Amino acid sequence: MAHASGHASAHTADLLSPENIQLPAFALGFRNIALGIAVVGLGAGAAIGYTESFGTTSAHFWRAYLIAFLFGLTMCLGGLFFVVIQHLVRAGWSVAVRRPAEALAANLRWYWILFIPFAVLWFMGKANVLWLWADMESMRANSQAEYDIVIQKVAFLNPTFFWIRALVYFAIWAGLASFYVGNSVKQDESGDITLTEKMQKWAGPAMILFGLSTTFAAFDWIMSLSPAWFSTMFGVYFFCGCATAGYASMIIITLRLQQLGLLKGIVSSEHRQDLGKLLFAFGMVFWAYIGFSQYMLIWYANIPEETGWFLARQVGGWGLFSFALLFGHFVIPFLGLISKWPKRFPPTLVVAAVWMLCFHYVDLYWLIMPEIPHDLASFDTYAAMADKYSDTPTHFANPVNFVLVFGVIAIVAAQTISTLSRVALVPKRDPRLADSLRFENI
Amino acid sequence: MTAVVTNTTQPLATANAKATRLHGLLAEFETPGDLMHAAEKVRDAGYRWWDCHSPFPVHGLDAAMGIKRTILPVLVFGAGATGTFTALGLQAFTNSFSETIWAGVWVTGYPFLISGKPAMSLPAFIPVIFELTILFSALSAVSLMFLFNGLPQLYHPLFKSNRFRRASNDRFFIVIEARDPKFLPKKTEEFLKTLDPIAVEAVED
């Protein structure tokens, strides 16, 4: 056996050679391209929003930016979630694929910058184009019924507390990302096993903080767009989006690195299969489970103050949109990724990951863009309401949606490439790396 | 390495000449690595009725033995889909107002009219669809696993071997069964001895 293990460690040294685990210099070219796309995308988005071309109203522009902002945020939060939970359960298999997740999570240290436009919106005194509760007087003028409900929530939904909470969320995320990415990178140099112990020790509290902050961020930034409406399940639904975007991004990064000839002999089809399983479990099964659980309770109880939110998503163009989401986010990828080989075969896995990112965007669009009609109480029948709103457009094809989201994705991509070019592509001295290299699904 | 020993009470070549029938030949190995190498050779020799026994799962042994992938997942998927459509059909049928012939009798459903919902309300059906899909999948997975493995099996000739008791502790075994078309008592024994076992033993039915 002495012979066998001696052979294994020589082999491991080969695997961890710089050519295999360092991003080559030309990768910075990709970063520069991404930065260019970011500038063009966000610039074009701002120009469309400012000139109101393509019929872009300021409400549509700000919602489109909120979607783009949350799209990038969910990618990074998904990475953070993966890193923390691996330490929480002391997983061995995942060490080989943890660094891409850490590189995504590292973006949370600067991601608050992309929230600044909302502060500008607030200073311009126009925050109520997004969050109606930001101006209670104009809400009273629009709809007394909505005002009567929302006025009872102002202890929570008021600008001061909203901004304090936003600062707390960003502080938690930046803090957790710094702690986990920083210690992991430090271990690359020192190989100090106590760093792993420290990260494991804090993984429990970190997970609780992560859960609370993402839940309340979802309440604040998405659910409060319809301030009279509420769903206790909403935070979990948003978390599902984080996991979907995070796993899909990790798969794309890992497979792209392998396509560049890196991580050879480190990331195997066994790791790919497990990433595919996680995408399948969180992005498709859990998402459908949570989404349906939220829908069914509201549908069954049939209470007007709850059903309005879903009514807004089934009238006019939104009806087809909701069905597209159901099939695109669940039914089709569920059947596509259910067996073993599509998860192990890189081309099918990357198609699944890109597909899920697209439908994650559709999901955010579906969450954020529809507006609940204010006159729901005035209709005698559902049919009369559906008839009046039968030509509600989704505006999904408006280019401002795409330039903004590609702009944000490009910034995240550029920063992720920068992070990866400064560190090894695997936590090379993690005590469980050998476990991970040997990992096999049974 | 220990010298090859044979079961002293039972000379190998004459085992099947007695009243009892030979079940197969048991070869004992010291390490999982030895087992893997031996399994590759048994596979390449073209034996079909044989098996490996180990105290713990050995990674790569399936490939070394040349075991094909099980079709169990495909069957479980079919069972799950059956559950989906059974649940859907059951609820559609029991919620129908029209007469349907069922087991030779004309029957109507017993629709629940709750909170103004239509009788055919898919959202209300989904929990049952979900549960029956899981139930059919799980039951068929477990029962087909039993079936494919020939379980439950209350008796196995290998349990008569004292040597084999260490299969649940620290030794690794290959058994080539007598019913294998390529099995010839003497030749198979010679073959097993070329695989560097600690011991080769005949096991009776």
XYZ file of C-alpha atoms in Angstrom, chain B residues 2-175:
174
model
C -0.129 -17.477 2.588
C 0.259 -20.656 0.601
C -2.774 -21.866 -1.249
C -4.666 -24.336 0.912
C -7.617 -26.433 -0.031
C -10.427 -27.595 2.180
C -8.973 -30.700 3.857
C -12.276 -32.406 4.483
C -13.403 -31.995 0.905
C -10.988 -32.695 -1.925
C -11.916 -30.283 -4.670
C -12.008 -32.477 -7.696
C -14.206 -35.096 -6.074
C -16.645 -32.632 -4.534
C -19.383 -33.160 -7.058
C -18.827 -36.913 -7.200
C -20.461 -37.266 -3.778
C -24.145 -37.213 -2.916
C -24.116 -33.425 -2.426
C -23.890 -31.134 -5.417
C -21.153 -28.591 -5.857
C -22.391 -24.989 -5.554
C -19.186 -23.388 -6.729
C -15.597 -22.524 -5.961
C -14.699 -19.851 -3.437
C -11.441 -17.910 -3.720
C -10.299 -15.740 -0.833
C -8.289 -12.512 -1.226
C -6.556 -10.293 1.270
C -7.063 -6.815 -0.167
C -9.661 -5.008 -2.305
C -6.908 -4.420 -4.874
C -6.288 -8.185 -5.210
C -10.036 -8.667 -5.568
C -10.236 -6.065 -8.338
C -7.400 -7.578 -10.353
C -8.802 -11.073 -9.935
C -12.293 -9.885 -10.922
C -10.930 -8.398 -14.148
C -9.372 -11.746 -15.037
C -12.513 -13.715 -14.223
C -14.493 -11.281 -16.376
C -12.020 -11.637 -19.246
C -12.096 -15.432 -18.937
C -15.767 -15.219 -19.924
C -17.491 -16.535 -16.792
C -21.085 -15.403 -16.325
C -22.386 -16.961 -13.086
C -19.996 -15.533 -10.550
C -19.887 -12.840 -7.901
C -17.616 -10.828 -5.631
C -18.103 -10.450 -1.879
C -16.597 -7.634 0.125
C -17.196 -6.136 3.592
C -17.653 -2.676 2.047
C -18.414 -1.176 -1.383
C -15.300 -1.217 -3.586
C -15.208 1.654 -6.107
C -14.682 0.458 -9.649
C -15.595 -3.140 -8.918
C -18.670 -2.979 -11.160
C -16.459 -2.096 -14.110
C -13.878 -4.723 -13.126
C -16.647 -7.323 -13.077
C -18.108 -6.082 -16.358
C -21.553 -5.540 -14.831
C -23.942 -3.779 -17.160
C -25.941 -0.784 -15.892
C -29.237 -1.744 -14.322
C -32.458 -0.916 -16.151
C -34.089 -0.205 -12.781
C -34.181 3.615 -13.282
C -36.097 3.248 -16.554
C -38.639 0.941 -14.908
C -38.976 3.290 -11.915
C -39.593 6.211 -14.266
C -42.314 4.167 -15.977
C -43.842 3.294 -12.602
C -43.744 6.955 -11.558
C -45.459 8.016 -14.783
C -48.065 5.304 -14.181
C -48.649 6.810 -10.730
C -49.064 10.276 -12.246
C -51.692 9.155 -14.716
C -53.420 6.836 -12.238
C -53.898 9.734 -9.842
C -55.028 12.065 -12.594
C -57.454 9.493 -14.001
C -58.797 8.535 -10.570
C -59.577 12.133 -9.665
C -61.011 13.006 -13.057
C -63.216 9.930 -12.852
C -64.444 10.446 -9.298
C -65.162 14.118 -9.995
C -67.135 13.505 -13.164
C -70.858 14.130 -13.460
C -71.310 11.904 -16.490
C -71.981 8.182 -16.417
C -69.024 5.938 -17.064
C -68.940 2.168 -17.306
C -66.702 0.758 -14.627
C -66.255 -2.980 -13.952
C -69.405 -3.683 -15.941
C -71.551 -1.204 -14.008
C -72.697 2.277 -15.004
C -71.551 4.725 -12.346
C -71.309 8.466 -11.895
C -68.655 10.322 -9.931
C -69.070 12.086 -6.623
C -67.876 15.617 -7.342
C -67.046 17.851 -4.406
C -68.314 21.342 -4.955
C -66.172 23.528 -2.741
C -65.874 27.308 -2.774
C -67.198 27.551 -6.297
C -64.316 25.622 -7.841
C -65.003 23.691 -11.054
C -65.155 19.919 -10.570
C -62.136 19.477 -12.827
C -59.650 21.633 -10.900
C -56.106 20.628 -11.710
C -54.440 22.514 -8.827
C -56.503 20.526 -6.346
C -55.432 17.277 -8.012
C -51.712 17.947 -7.957
C -50.975 16.912 -4.334
C -52.533 13.499 -4.991
C -50.730 13.236 -8.342
C -47.469 14.076 -6.591
C -48.027 11.549 -3.805
C -49.028 8.686 -6.096
C -46.051 9.378 -8.370
C -43.715 9.097 -5.376
C -45.556 6.071 -3.971
C -45.500 4.113 -7.232
C -41.848 5.002 -7.848
C -40.702 4.085 -4.348
C -42.634 0.837 -4.098
C -41.548 -0.289 -7.553
C -37.921 0.682 -6.890
C -37.777 -1.381 -3.706
C -39.743 -4.364 -4.979
C -37.893 -4.523 -8.315
C -34.589 -4.275 -6.458
C -35.677 -7.300 -4.386
C -36.771 -9.130 -7.518
C -33.569 -8.457 -9.486
C -31.419 -9.508 -6.544
C -33.417 -12.675 -5.957
C -34.462 -11.517 -2.494
C -35.675 -12.506 0.024
C -33.321 -15.465 0.137
C -33.376 -17.292 3.440
C -30.639 -19.773 2.627
C -27.419 -19.573 0.684
C -24.807 -22.354 0.339
C -21.980 -19.883 1.018
C -23.078 -19.576 4.637
C -21.901 -23.156 5.205
C -18.311 -22.088 4.650
C -16.448 -21.023 7.797
C -13.957 -19.175 5.676
C -16.690 -17.053 4.113
C -17.656 -15.588 7.505
C -14.853 -13.089 7.114
C -16.636 -11.626 4.070
C -18.407 -9.303 6.498
C -15.181 -8.404 8.264
C -11.817 -8.223 6.520
C -11.619 -10.612 3.562
C -12.655 -10.453 -0.075
C -14.075 -13.350 -2.062
C -14.841 -14.440 -5.585
C -17.275 -17.276 -6.122
